[in-house]
Amino acid sequence: LLAQETSAEFEIVVADNGSTDGTADLVRSYADPRVRVVDAGRAPGANVARNVGIIASKGEYVLLTDADDVVHAGWIEAYHRAFMGGAQAVGGGLDRILADGTVLARERRLYPALGRKDVFANGTNCGFTRELFYRVHGFDEWFKGGADEVDFFWRAAEAGFMLELVPDAVVSKVQRTDLKAAFVQYRNFGRGEARVLDKFRPWWLGPAVVGAAFQSLVWGAAWLSGVGRRKTTCALAWNVGALQEAVQLLRVRAAGRA
């Protein structure tokens, strides 16, 4: 980040959400006044860290990335141009990579959620105005491990803010190498999206169960065939997670009516 060439003035706020790997000390070792660390350890979760870091920051515009990912050259400048052009919410491109640098996919798009198209940008590569952040009351700290940014951008859309793609703002996002770990991660993503659907479109949970069950069968068969094992593992896990959570939410709702 410090190597970024841009016409914008910027600060780097590292929100330390209970790290134990020396991150906070490393940040404090930088003599650059633009860099500082804030304590976000009051509760676990990416959204806690995001809220604490954003509130502690000073600028009119906010960009987010994660500690284990790498921003490409021109990242800040690409977003700066978008904001100067009137953008209020932005998302960039992702290069999904393994820890050894192997590129799995290059994505230059926004992402759909259950029941809504192009509603969110990945939380490791997005930005928005401070006005938007306060208008939607920040990130919902109840969401942990999946769909934490989906909920935020869904509320932004409902508040009238348009999300814009900035394809030149690219981040390399490190993926799980172990497929068992990837399965757990993507299952949590699916569970989170079912919770988002329950929050905003609860009447769609029933159809979501049917859709996720069908997709689980399709991707399960693809996984058994052995073709594209990483892709099929992640897709199967996501649909299994969405199915499990949607069924659980419907059971809770039914018990409440009993």
PDB file of C-alpha atoms in Angstrom:
ATOM      1  CA  LEU A   1       0.000   0.000   0.000  1.00  0.00           C
ATOM      2  CA  LEU A   2       2.779   2.444   0.842  1.00  0.00           C
ATOM      3  CA  ALA A   3       4.254   1.852  -2.623  1.00  0.00           C
ATOM      4  CA  GLN A   4       1.065   2.987  -4.364  1.00  0.00           C
ATOM      5  CA  GLU A   5       1.494   5.880  -6.789  1.00  0.00           C
ATOM      6  CA  THR A   6      -1.541   8.135  -6.624  1.00  0.00           C
ATOM      7  CA  SER A   7      -2.564  11.764  -6.634  1.00  0.00           C
ATOM      8  CA  ALA A   8      -4.755  11.112  -3.594  1.00  0.00           C
ATOM      9  CA  GLU A   9      -3.710  11.659  -0.014  1.00  0.00           C
ATOM     10  CA  PHE A  10      -4.339   8.528   2.022  1.00  0.00           C
ATOM     11  CA  GLU A  11      -3.868   6.874   5.398  1.00  0.00           C
ATOM     12  CA  ILE A  12      -3.588   3.178   6.276  1.00  0.00           C
ATOM     13  CA  VAL A  13      -5.576   2.051   9.305  1.00  0.00           C
ATOM     14  CA  VAL A  14      -4.943  -1.531  10.414  1.00  0.00           C
ATOM     15  CA  ALA A  15      -7.775  -2.850  12.595  1.00  0.00           C
ATOM     16  CA  ASP A  16      -6.276  -5.534  14.834  1.00  0.00           C
ATOM     17  CA  ASN A  17      -9.045  -8.033  15.595  1.00  0.00           C
ATOM     18  CA  GLY A  18      -7.183 -10.029  18.248  1.00  0.00           C
ATOM     19  CA  SER A  19      -4.232 -11.148  16.116  1.00  0.00           C
ATOM     20  CA  THR A  20      -1.533 -13.262  17.767  1.00  0.00           C
ATOM     21  CA  ASP A  21       1.041 -13.246  14.955  1.00  0.00           C
ATOM     22  CA  GLY A  22       2.749  -9.963  15.734  1.00  0.00           C
ATOM     23  CA  THR A  23       0.701  -7.922  13.252  1.00  0.00           C
ATOM     24  CA  ALA A  24       0.180  -4.992  15.610  1.00  0.00           C
ATOM     25  CA  ASP A  25       3.877  -4.754  16.471  1.00  0.00           C
ATOM     26  CA  LEU A  26       4.807  -4.930  12.799  1.00  0.00           C
ATOM     27  CA  VAL A  27       2.480  -2.040  11.959  1.00  0.00           C
ATOM     28  CA  ARG A  28       3.851   0.035  14.853  1.00  0.00           C
ATOM     29  CA  SER A  29       7.382  -0.516  13.545  1.00  0.00           C
ATOM     30  CA  TYR A  30       6.643   1.668  10.495  1.00  0.00           C
ATOM     31  CA  ALA A  31       7.830   5.247  10.924  1.00  0.00           C
ATOM     32  CA  ASP A  32       5.476   6.523   8.217  1.00  0.00           C
ATOM     33  CA  PRO A  33       2.836   8.796   9.860  1.00  0.00           C
ATOM     34  CA  ARG A  34       0.218   7.541   7.378  1.00  0.00           C
ATOM     35  CA  VAL A  35       0.232   4.114   9.029  1.00  0.00           C
ATOM     36  CA  ARG A  36      -1.411   3.289  12.351  1.00  0.00           C
ATOM     37  CA  VAL A  37      -3.035   0.384  14.149  1.00  0.00           C
ATOM     38  CA  VAL A  38      -6.297   0.460  16.119  1.00  0.00           C
ATOM     39  CA  ASP A  39      -7.520  -2.129  18.602  1.00  0.00           C
ATOM     40  CA  ALA A  40     -10.558  -3.969  17.206  1.00  0.00           C
ATOM     41  CA  GLY A  41     -10.397  -6.838  19.683  1.00  0.00           C
ATOM     42  CA  ARG A  42     -13.646  -6.131  21.545  1.00  0.00           C
ATOM     43  CA  ALA A  43     -15.276  -9.070  19.701  1.00  0.00           C
ATOM     44  CA  PRO A  44     -14.224 -11.493  16.948  1.00  0.00           C
ATOM     45  CA  GLY A  45     -15.300 -10.961  13.347  1.00  0.00           C
ATOM     46  CA  ALA A  46     -14.326  -9.142  10.176  1.00  0.00           C
ATOM     47  CA  ASN A  47     -17.242  -6.743  10.523  1.00  0.00           C
ATOM     48  CA  VAL A  48     -16.106  -5.679  13.988  1.00  0.00           C
ATOM     49  CA  ALA A  49     -12.686  -4.867  12.558  1.00  0.00           C
ATOM     50  CA  ARG A  50     -14.239  -2.997   9.626  1.00  0.00           C
ATOM     51  CA  ASN A  51     -16.461  -0.860  11.832  1.00  0.00           C
ATOM     52  CA  VAL A  52     -13.673  -0.003  14.282  1.00  0.00           C
ATOM     53  CA  GLY A  53     -11.194   0.809  11.509  1.00  0.00           C
ATOM     54  CA  ILE A  54     -13.609   2.948   9.513  1.00  0.00           C
ATOM     55  CA  ILE A  55     -14.754   4.929  12.550  1.00  0.00           C
ATOM     56  CA  ALA A  56     -11.113   5.555  13.468  1.00  0.00           C
ATOM     57  CA  SER A  57     -10.240   6.721   9.948  1.00  0.00           C
ATOM     58  CA  LYS A  58     -10.446  10.335   8.817  1.00  0.00           C
ATOM     59  CA  GLY A  59     -11.076  10.400   5.078  1.00  0.00           C
ATOM     60  CA  GLU A  60     -14.237  11.007   3.095  1.00  0.00           C
ATOM     61  CA  TYR A  61     -13.678   7.806   1.131  1.00  0.00           C
ATOM     62  CA  VAL A  62     -12.987   4.336   2.523  1.00  0.00           C
ATOM     63  CA  LEU A  63     -11.258   1.379   0.854  1.00  0.00           C
ATOM     64  CA  LEU A  64     -11.147  -2.107   2.358  1.00  0.00           C
ATOM     65  CA  THR A  65      -8.746  -4.998   1.901  1.00  0.00           C
ATOM     66  CA  ASP A  66      -7.681  -7.925   4.078  1.00  0.00           C
ATOM     67  CA  ALA A  67      -4.357  -8.635   5.759  1.00  0.00           C
ATOM     68  CA  ASP A  68      -3.582 -11.808   3.802  1.00  0.00           C
ATOM     69  CA  ASP A  69      -4.281 -10.330   0.354  1.00  0.00           C
ATOM     70  CA  VAL A  70      -2.194  -8.112  -1.943  1.00  0.00           C
ATOM     71  CA  VAL A  71      -3.326  -4.950  -3.753  1.00  0.00           C
ATOM     72  CA  HIS A  72      -1.980  -4.399  -7.270  1.00  0.00           C
ATOM     73  CA  ALA A  73      -0.237  -1.269  -8.510  1.00  0.00           C
ATOM     74  CA  GLY A  74      -2.705   1.520  -9.263  1.00  0.00           C
ATOM     75  CA  TRP A  75      -5.300   0.221  -6.803  1.00  0.00           C
ATOM     76  CA  ILE A  76      -5.800   3.455  -4.884  1.00  0.00           C
ATOM     77  CA  GLU A  77      -5.581   5.639  -7.988  1.00  0.00           C
ATOM     78  CA  ALA A  78      -8.219   3.611  -9.862  1.00  0.00           C
ATOM     79  CA  TYR A  79     -10.652   4.009  -6.978  1.00  0.00           C
ATOM     80  CA  HIS A  80      -9.712   7.664  -6.529  1.00  0.00           C
ATOM     81  CA  ARG A  81     -10.686   8.354 -10.148  1.00  0.00           C
ATOM     82  CA  ALA A  82     -13.990   6.544  -9.636  1.00  0.00           C
ATOM     83  CA  PHE A  83     -14.822   8.565  -6.530  1.00  0.00           C
ATOM     84  CA  MET A  84     -13.862  11.822  -8.229  1.00  0.00           C
ATOM     85  CA  GLY A  85     -16.257  10.797 -11.011  1.00  0.00           C
ATOM     86  CA  GLY A  86     -19.122  10.600  -8.532  1.00  0.00           C
ATOM     87  CA  ALA A  87     -19.092   6.953  -7.432  1.00  0.00           C
ATOM     88  CA  GLN A  88     -20.442   6.247  -3.960  1.00  0.00           C
ATOM     89  CA  ALA A  89     -19.821   2.487  -3.731  1.00  0.00           C
ATOM     90  CA  VAL A  90     -17.187   0.572  -5.690  1.00  0.00           C
ATOM     91  CA  GLY A  91     -15.777  -2.905  -6.148  1.00  0.00           C
ATOM     92  CA  GLY A  92     -12.743  -4.077  -8.082  1.00  0.00           C
ATOM     93  CA  GLY A  93     -11.281  -7.176  -9.685  1.00  0.00           C
ATOM     94  CA  LEU A  94      -9.961 -10.281  -7.992  1.00  0.00           C
ATOM     95  CA  ASP A  95      -7.122 -12.580  -8.948  1.00  0.00           C
ATOM     96  CA  ARG A  96      -7.806 -15.726  -6.949  1.00  0.00           C
ATOM     97  CA  ILE A  97      -4.436 -17.303  -6.169  1.00  0.00           C
ATOM     98  CA  LEU A  98      -2.904 -20.056  -4.070  1.00  0.00           C
ATOM     99  CA  ALA A  99      -0.175 -19.350  -1.520  1.00  0.00           C
ATOM    100  CA  ASP A 100       2.483 -20.345  -4.065  1.00  0.00           C
ATOM    101  CA  GLY A 101       1.248 -17.702  -6.511  1.00  0.00           C
ATOM    102  CA  THR A 102      -0.699 -20.042  -8.815  1.00  0.00           C
ATOM    103  CA  VAL A 103      -3.559 -18.068 -10.395  1.00  0.00           C
ATOM    104  CA  LEU A 104      -6.866 -19.929 -10.228  1.00  0.00           C
ATOM    105  CA  ALA A 105      -9.098 -17.252 -11.740  1.00  0.00           C
ATOM    106  CA  ARG A 106      -9.118 -13.630 -12.823  1.00  0.00           C
ATOM    107  CA  GLU A 107     -12.467 -12.011 -12.043  1.00  0.00           C
ATOM    108  CA  ARG A 108     -13.527  -8.530 -13.094  1.00  0.00           C
ATOM    109  CA  ARG A 109     -17.126  -8.360 -11.946  1.00  0.00           C
ATOM    110  CA  LEU A 110     -19.547  -7.696  -9.135  1.00  0.00           C
ATOM    111  CA  TYR A 111     -21.260 -10.630  -7.455  1.00  0.00           C
ATOM    112  CA  PRO A 112     -24.860 -11.832  -7.124  1.00  0.00           C
ATOM    113  CA  ALA A 113     -26.498 -12.889  -3.886  1.00  0.00           C
ATOM    114  CA  LEU A 114     -29.412 -15.245  -3.376  1.00  0.00           C
ATOM    115  CA  GLY A 115     -32.361 -13.361  -4.827  1.00  0.00           C
ATOM    116  CA  ARG A 116     -30.431 -10.336  -6.081  1.00  0.00           C
ATOM    117  CA  LYS A 117     -28.096  -9.644  -9.016  1.00  0.00           C
ATOM    118  CA  ASP A 118     -24.828  -7.673  -8.859  1.00  0.00           C
ATOM    119  CA  VAL A 119     -25.468  -6.667  -5.277  1.00  0.00           C
ATOM    120  CA  PHE A 120     -22.044  -6.878  -3.676  1.00  0.00           C
ATOM    121  CA  ALA A 121     -18.303  -6.493  -4.065  1.00  0.00           C
ATOM    122  CA  ASN A 122     -15.914  -8.829  -2.291  1.00  0.00           C
ATOM    123  CA  GLY A 123     -14.996  -7.485   1.132  1.00  0.00           C
ATOM    124  CA  THR A 124     -11.269  -7.649   0.385  1.00  0.00           C
ATOM    125  CA  ASN A 125     -11.602  -5.225  -2.532  1.00  0.00           C
ATOM    126  CA  CYS A 126     -14.276  -2.591  -2.157  1.00  0.00           C
ATOM    127  CA  GLY A 127     -14.896   0.994  -1.149  1.00  0.00           C
ATOM    128  CA  PHE A 128     -17.574   3.533  -0.367  1.00  0.00           C
ATOM    129  CA  THR A 129     -18.127   7.034   0.927  1.00  0.00           C
ATOM    130  CA  ARG A 130     -18.208   7.774   4.615  1.00  0.00           C
ATOM    131  CA  GLU A 131     -21.736   9.117   4.082  1.00  0.00           C
ATOM    132  CA  LEU A 132     -22.870   5.707   2.804  1.00  0.00           C
ATOM    133  CA  PHE A 133     -21.280   3.924   5.765  1.00  0.00           C
ATOM    134  CA  TYR A 134     -23.180   6.014   8.291  1.00  0.00           C
ATOM    135  CA  ARG A 135     -26.404   6.020   6.275  1.00  0.00           C
ATOM    136  CA  VAL A 136     -26.591   2.224   6.442  1.00  0.00           C
ATOM    137  CA  HIS A 137     -25.291   2.120  10.046  1.00  0.00           C
ATOM    138  CA  GLY A 138     -22.074   0.306   9.231  1.00  0.00           C
ATOM    139  CA  PHE A 139     -21.427  -3.412   8.988  1.00  0.00           C
ATOM    140  CA  ASP A 140     -23.741  -5.798  10.835  1.00  0.00           C
ATOM    141  CA  GLU A 141     -21.499  -7.490  13.404  1.00  0.00           C
ATOM    142  CA  TRP A 142     -23.921 -10.404  13.750  1.00  0.00           C
ATOM    143  CA  PHE A 143     -22.627 -11.755  10.426  1.00  0.00           C
ATOM    144  CA  LYS A 144     -19.471 -13.808  10.928  1.00  0.00           C
ATOM    145  CA  GLY A 145     -17.637 -16.061   8.494  1.00  0.00           C
ATOM    146  CA  GLY A 146     -19.938 -15.601   5.535  1.00  0.00           C
ATOM    147  CA  ALA A 147     -21.940 -12.917   3.698  1.00  0.00           C
ATOM    148  CA  ASP A 148     -20.691 -10.188   6.043  1.00  0.00           C
ATOM    149  CA  GLU A 149     -20.181  -7.792   3.117  1.00  0.00           C
ATOM    150  CA  VAL A 150     -23.257  -9.069   1.236  1.00  0.00           C
ATOM    151  CA  ASP A 151     -25.512  -7.730   3.968  1.00  0.00           C
ATOM    152  CA  PHE A 152     -23.754  -4.345   3.925  1.00  0.00           C
ATOM    153  CA  PHE A 153     -24.049  -3.848   0.174  1.00  0.00           C
ATOM    154  CA  TRP A 154     -27.639  -5.111   0.106  1.00  0.00           C
ATOM    155  CA  ARG A 155     -28.562  -2.385   2.612  1.00  0.00           C
ATOM    156  CA  ALA A 156     -26.613   0.151   0.565  1.00  0.00           C
ATOM    157  CA  ALA A 157     -28.604  -0.806  -2.543  1.00  0.00           C
ATOM    158  CA  GLU A 158     -31.886  -0.521  -0.681  1.00  0.00           C
ATOM    159  CA  ALA A 159     -30.808   2.927   0.541  1.00  0.00           C
ATOM    160  CA  GLY A 160     -30.376   4.025  -3.089  1.00  0.00           C
ATOM    161  CA  PHE A 161     -26.598   3.755  -3.474  1.00  0.00           C
ATOM    162  CA  MET A 162     -25.386   2.245  -6.752  1.00  0.00           C
ATOM    163  CA  LEU A 163     -22.429  -0.108  -6.700  1.00  0.00           C
ATOM    164  CA  GLU A 164     -19.953   0.432  -9.554  1.00  0.00           C
ATOM    165  CA  LEU A 165     -17.297  -1.903 -10.911  1.00  0.00           C
ATOM    166  CA  VAL A 166     -13.749  -0.512 -11.125  1.00  0.00           C
ATOM    167  CA  PRO A 167     -11.925  -3.278 -13.052  1.00  0.00           C
ATOM    168  CA  ASP A 168      -8.494  -1.616 -12.810  1.00  0.00           C
ATOM    169  CA  ALA A 169      -8.547  -1.832  -9.003  1.00  0.00           C
ATOM    170  CA  VAL A 170      -7.272  -5.394  -8.539  1.00  0.00           C
ATOM    171  CA  VAL A 171      -6.441  -7.469  -5.464  1.00  0.00           C
ATOM    172  CA  SER A 172      -4.811 -10.903  -5.364  1.00  0.00           C
ATOM    173  CA  LYS A 173      -6.934 -12.929  -2.957  1.00  0.00           C
ATOM    174  CA  VAL A 174      -5.306 -15.991  -1.418  1.00  0.00           C
ATOM    175  CA  GLN A 175      -7.477 -19.122  -1.505  1.00  0.00           C
ATOM    176  CA  ARG A 176      -7.394 -22.152   0.783  1.00  0.00           C
ATOM    177  CA  THR A 177      -4.956 -24.717  -0.590  1.00  0.00           C
ATOM    178  CA  ASP A 178      -6.454 -27.619   1.369  1.00  0.00           C
ATOM    179  CA  LEU A 179      -9.799 -28.606  -0.172  1.00  0.00           C
ATOM    180  CA  LYS A 180     -11.249 -29.650   3.195  1.00  0.00           C
ATOM    181  CA  ALA A 181     -10.578 -26.143   4.501  1.00  0.00           C
ATOM    182  CA  ALA A 182     -12.025 -24.678   1.293  1.00  0.00           C
ATOM    183  CA  PHE A 183     -15.168 -26.786   1.772  1.00  0.00           C
ATOM    184  CA  VAL A 184     -15.680 -25.444   5.297  1.00  0.00           C
ATOM    185  CA  GLN A 185     -15.104 -21.861   4.151  1.00  0.00           C
ATOM    186  CA  TYR A 186     -17.521 -22.038   1.228  1.00  0.00           C
ATOM    187  CA  ARG A 187     -20.145 -23.841   3.293  1.00  0.00           C
ATOM    188  CA  ASN A 188     -20.006 -20.909   5.702  1.00  0.00           C
ATOM    189  CA  PHE A 189     -20.406 -18.538   2.744  1.00  0.00           C
ATOM    190  CA  GLY A 190     -23.573 -20.392   1.729  1.00  0.00           C
ATOM    191  CA  ARG A 191     -24.923 -20.359   5.267  1.00  0.00           C
ATOM    192  CA  GLY A 192     -24.308 -16.625   5.468  1.00  0.00           C
ATOM    193  CA  GLU A 193     -26.198 -15.935   2.253  1.00  0.00           C
ATOM    194  CA  ALA A 194     -29.186 -17.895   3.548  1.00  0.00           C
ATOM    195  CA  ARG A 195     -29.153 -15.643   6.616  1.00  0.00           C
ATOM    196  CA  VAL A 196     -29.051 -12.573   4.366  1.00  0.00           C
ATOM    197  CA  LEU A 197     -32.036 -13.911   2.433  1.00  0.00           C
ATOM    198  CA  ASP A 198     -33.915 -14.520   5.681  1.00  0.00           C
ATOM    199  CA  LYS A 199     -33.194 -10.935   6.729  1.00  0.00           C
ATOM    200  CA  PHE A 200     -34.302  -9.225   3.518  1.00  0.00           C
ATOM    201  CA  ARG A 201     -36.498 -11.703   1.585  1.00  0.00           C
ATOM    202  CA  PRO A 202     -37.738 -14.288   4.126  1.00  0.00           C
ATOM    203  CA  TRP A 203     -40.544 -15.451   1.831  1.00  0.00           C
ATOM    204  CA  TRP A 204     -37.877 -16.733  -0.603  1.00  0.00           C
ATOM    205  CA  LEU A 205     -36.380 -19.227   1.863  1.00  0.00           C
ATOM    206  CA  GLY A 206     -38.685 -22.025   0.708  1.00  0.00           C
ATOM    207  CA  PRO A 207     -37.725 -21.703  -2.977  1.00  0.00           C
ATOM    208  CA  ALA A 208     -34.086 -21.318  -1.880  1.00  0.00           C
ATOM    209  CA  VAL A 209     -34.233 -24.725  -0.198  1.00  0.00           C
ATOM    210  CA  VAL A 210     -35.469 -26.326  -3.402  1.00  0.00           C
ATOM    211  CA  GLY A 211     -32.842 -24.568  -5.515  1.00  0.00           C
ATOM    212  CA  ALA A 212     -29.955 -25.315  -3.149  1.00  0.00           C
ATOM    213  CA  ALA A 213     -31.024 -28.965  -2.851  1.00  0.00           C
ATOM    214  CA  PHE A 214     -31.065 -29.347  -6.634  1.00  0.00           C
ATOM    215  CA  GLN A 215     -27.718 -27.587  -7.034  1.00  0.00           C
ATOM    216  CA  SER A 216     -26.215 -29.734  -4.272  1.00  0.00           C
ATOM    217  CA  LEU A 217     -27.187 -32.851  -6.245  1.00  0.00           C
ATOM    218  CA  VAL A 218     -25.772 -31.417  -9.471  1.00  0.00           C
ATOM    219  CA  TRP A 219     -22.473 -30.321  -7.949  1.00  0.00           C
ATOM    220  CA  GLY A 220     -22.265 -33.482  -5.865  1.00  0.00           C
ATOM    221  CA  ALA A 221     -22.454 -35.567  -9.030  1.00  0.00           C
ATOM    222  CA  ALA A 222     -19.829 -33.351 -10.653  1.00  0.00           C
ATOM    223  CA  TRP A 223     -17.571 -33.758  -7.614  1.00  0.00           C
ATOM    224  CA  LEU A 224     -17.916 -37.548  -7.749  1.00  0.00           C
ATOM    225  CA  SER A 225     -16.888 -37.492 -11.406  1.00  0.00           C
ATOM    226  CA  GLY A 226     -13.525 -36.060 -10.318  1.00  0.00           C
ATOM    227  CA  VAL A 227     -13.599 -33.235 -12.881  1.00  0.00           C
ATOM    228  CA  GLY A 228     -12.558 -29.751 -11.674  1.00  0.00           C
ATOM    229  CA  ARG A 229     -12.238 -30.906  -8.086  1.00  0.00           C
ATOM    230  CA  ARG A 230     -11.559 -27.452  -6.594  1.00  0.00           C
ATOM    231  CA  LYS A 231     -14.444 -25.772  -8.446  1.00  0.00           C
ATOM    232  CA  THR A 232     -16.896 -28.560  -7.665  1.00  0.00           C
ATOM    233  CA  THR A 233     -15.815 -28.696  -4.006  1.00  0.00           C
ATOM    234  CA  CYS A 234     -16.461 -24.983  -3.515  1.00  0.00           C
ATOM    235  CA  ALA A 235     -19.766 -24.968  -5.412  1.00  0.00           C
ATOM    236  CA  LEU A 236     -21.021 -28.065  -3.597  1.00  0.00           C
ATOM    237  CA  ALA A 237     -20.006 -26.624  -0.216  1.00  0.00           C
ATOM    238  CA  TRP A 238     -21.743 -23.300  -0.890  1.00  0.00           C
ATOM    239  CA  ASN A 239     -25.019 -24.970  -1.848  1.00  0.00           C
ATOM    240  CA  VAL A 240     -24.866 -27.432   1.044  1.00  0.00           C
ATOM    241  CA  GLY A 241     -24.336 -24.527   3.441  1.00  0.00           C
ATOM    242  CA  ALA A 242     -27.206 -22.521   1.955  1.00  0.00           C
ATOM    243  CA  LEU A 243     -29.449 -25.586   2.128  1.00  0.00           C
ATOM    244  CA  GLN A 244     -28.548 -26.399   5.735  1.00  0.00           C
ATOM    245  CA  GLU A 245     -29.041 -22.844   6.973  1.00  0.00           C
ATOM    246  CA  ALA A 246     -32.271 -22.251   5.046  1.00  0.00           C
ATOM    247  CA  VAL A 247     -33.782 -25.472   6.422  1.00  0.00           C
ATOM    248  CA  GLN A 248     -32.716 -24.510   9.942  1.00  0.00           C
ATOM    249  CA  LEU A 249     -34.225 -21.037   9.593  1.00  0.00           C
ATOM    250  CA  LEU A 250     -37.500 -22.460   8.320  1.00  0.00           C
ATOM    251  CA  ARG A 251     -37.610 -24.872  11.265  1.00  0.00           C
ATOM    252  CA  VAL A 252     -37.067 -22.027  13.706  1.00  0.00           C
ATOM    253  CA  ARG A 253     -39.818 -20.041  12.017  1.00  0.00           C
ATOM    254  CA  ALA A 254     -42.201 -23.011  12.136  1.00  0.00           C
ATOM    255  CA  ALA A 255     -41.436 -23.581  15.833  1.00  0.00           C
ATOM    256  CA  GLY A 256     -42.218 -19.933  16.518  1.00  0.00           C
ATOM    257  CA  ARG A 257     -45.641 -20.287  14.957  1.00  0.00           C
ATOM    258  CA  ALA A 258     -46.444 -23.488  16.850  1.00  0.00           C
TER     259      ALA A 258
END
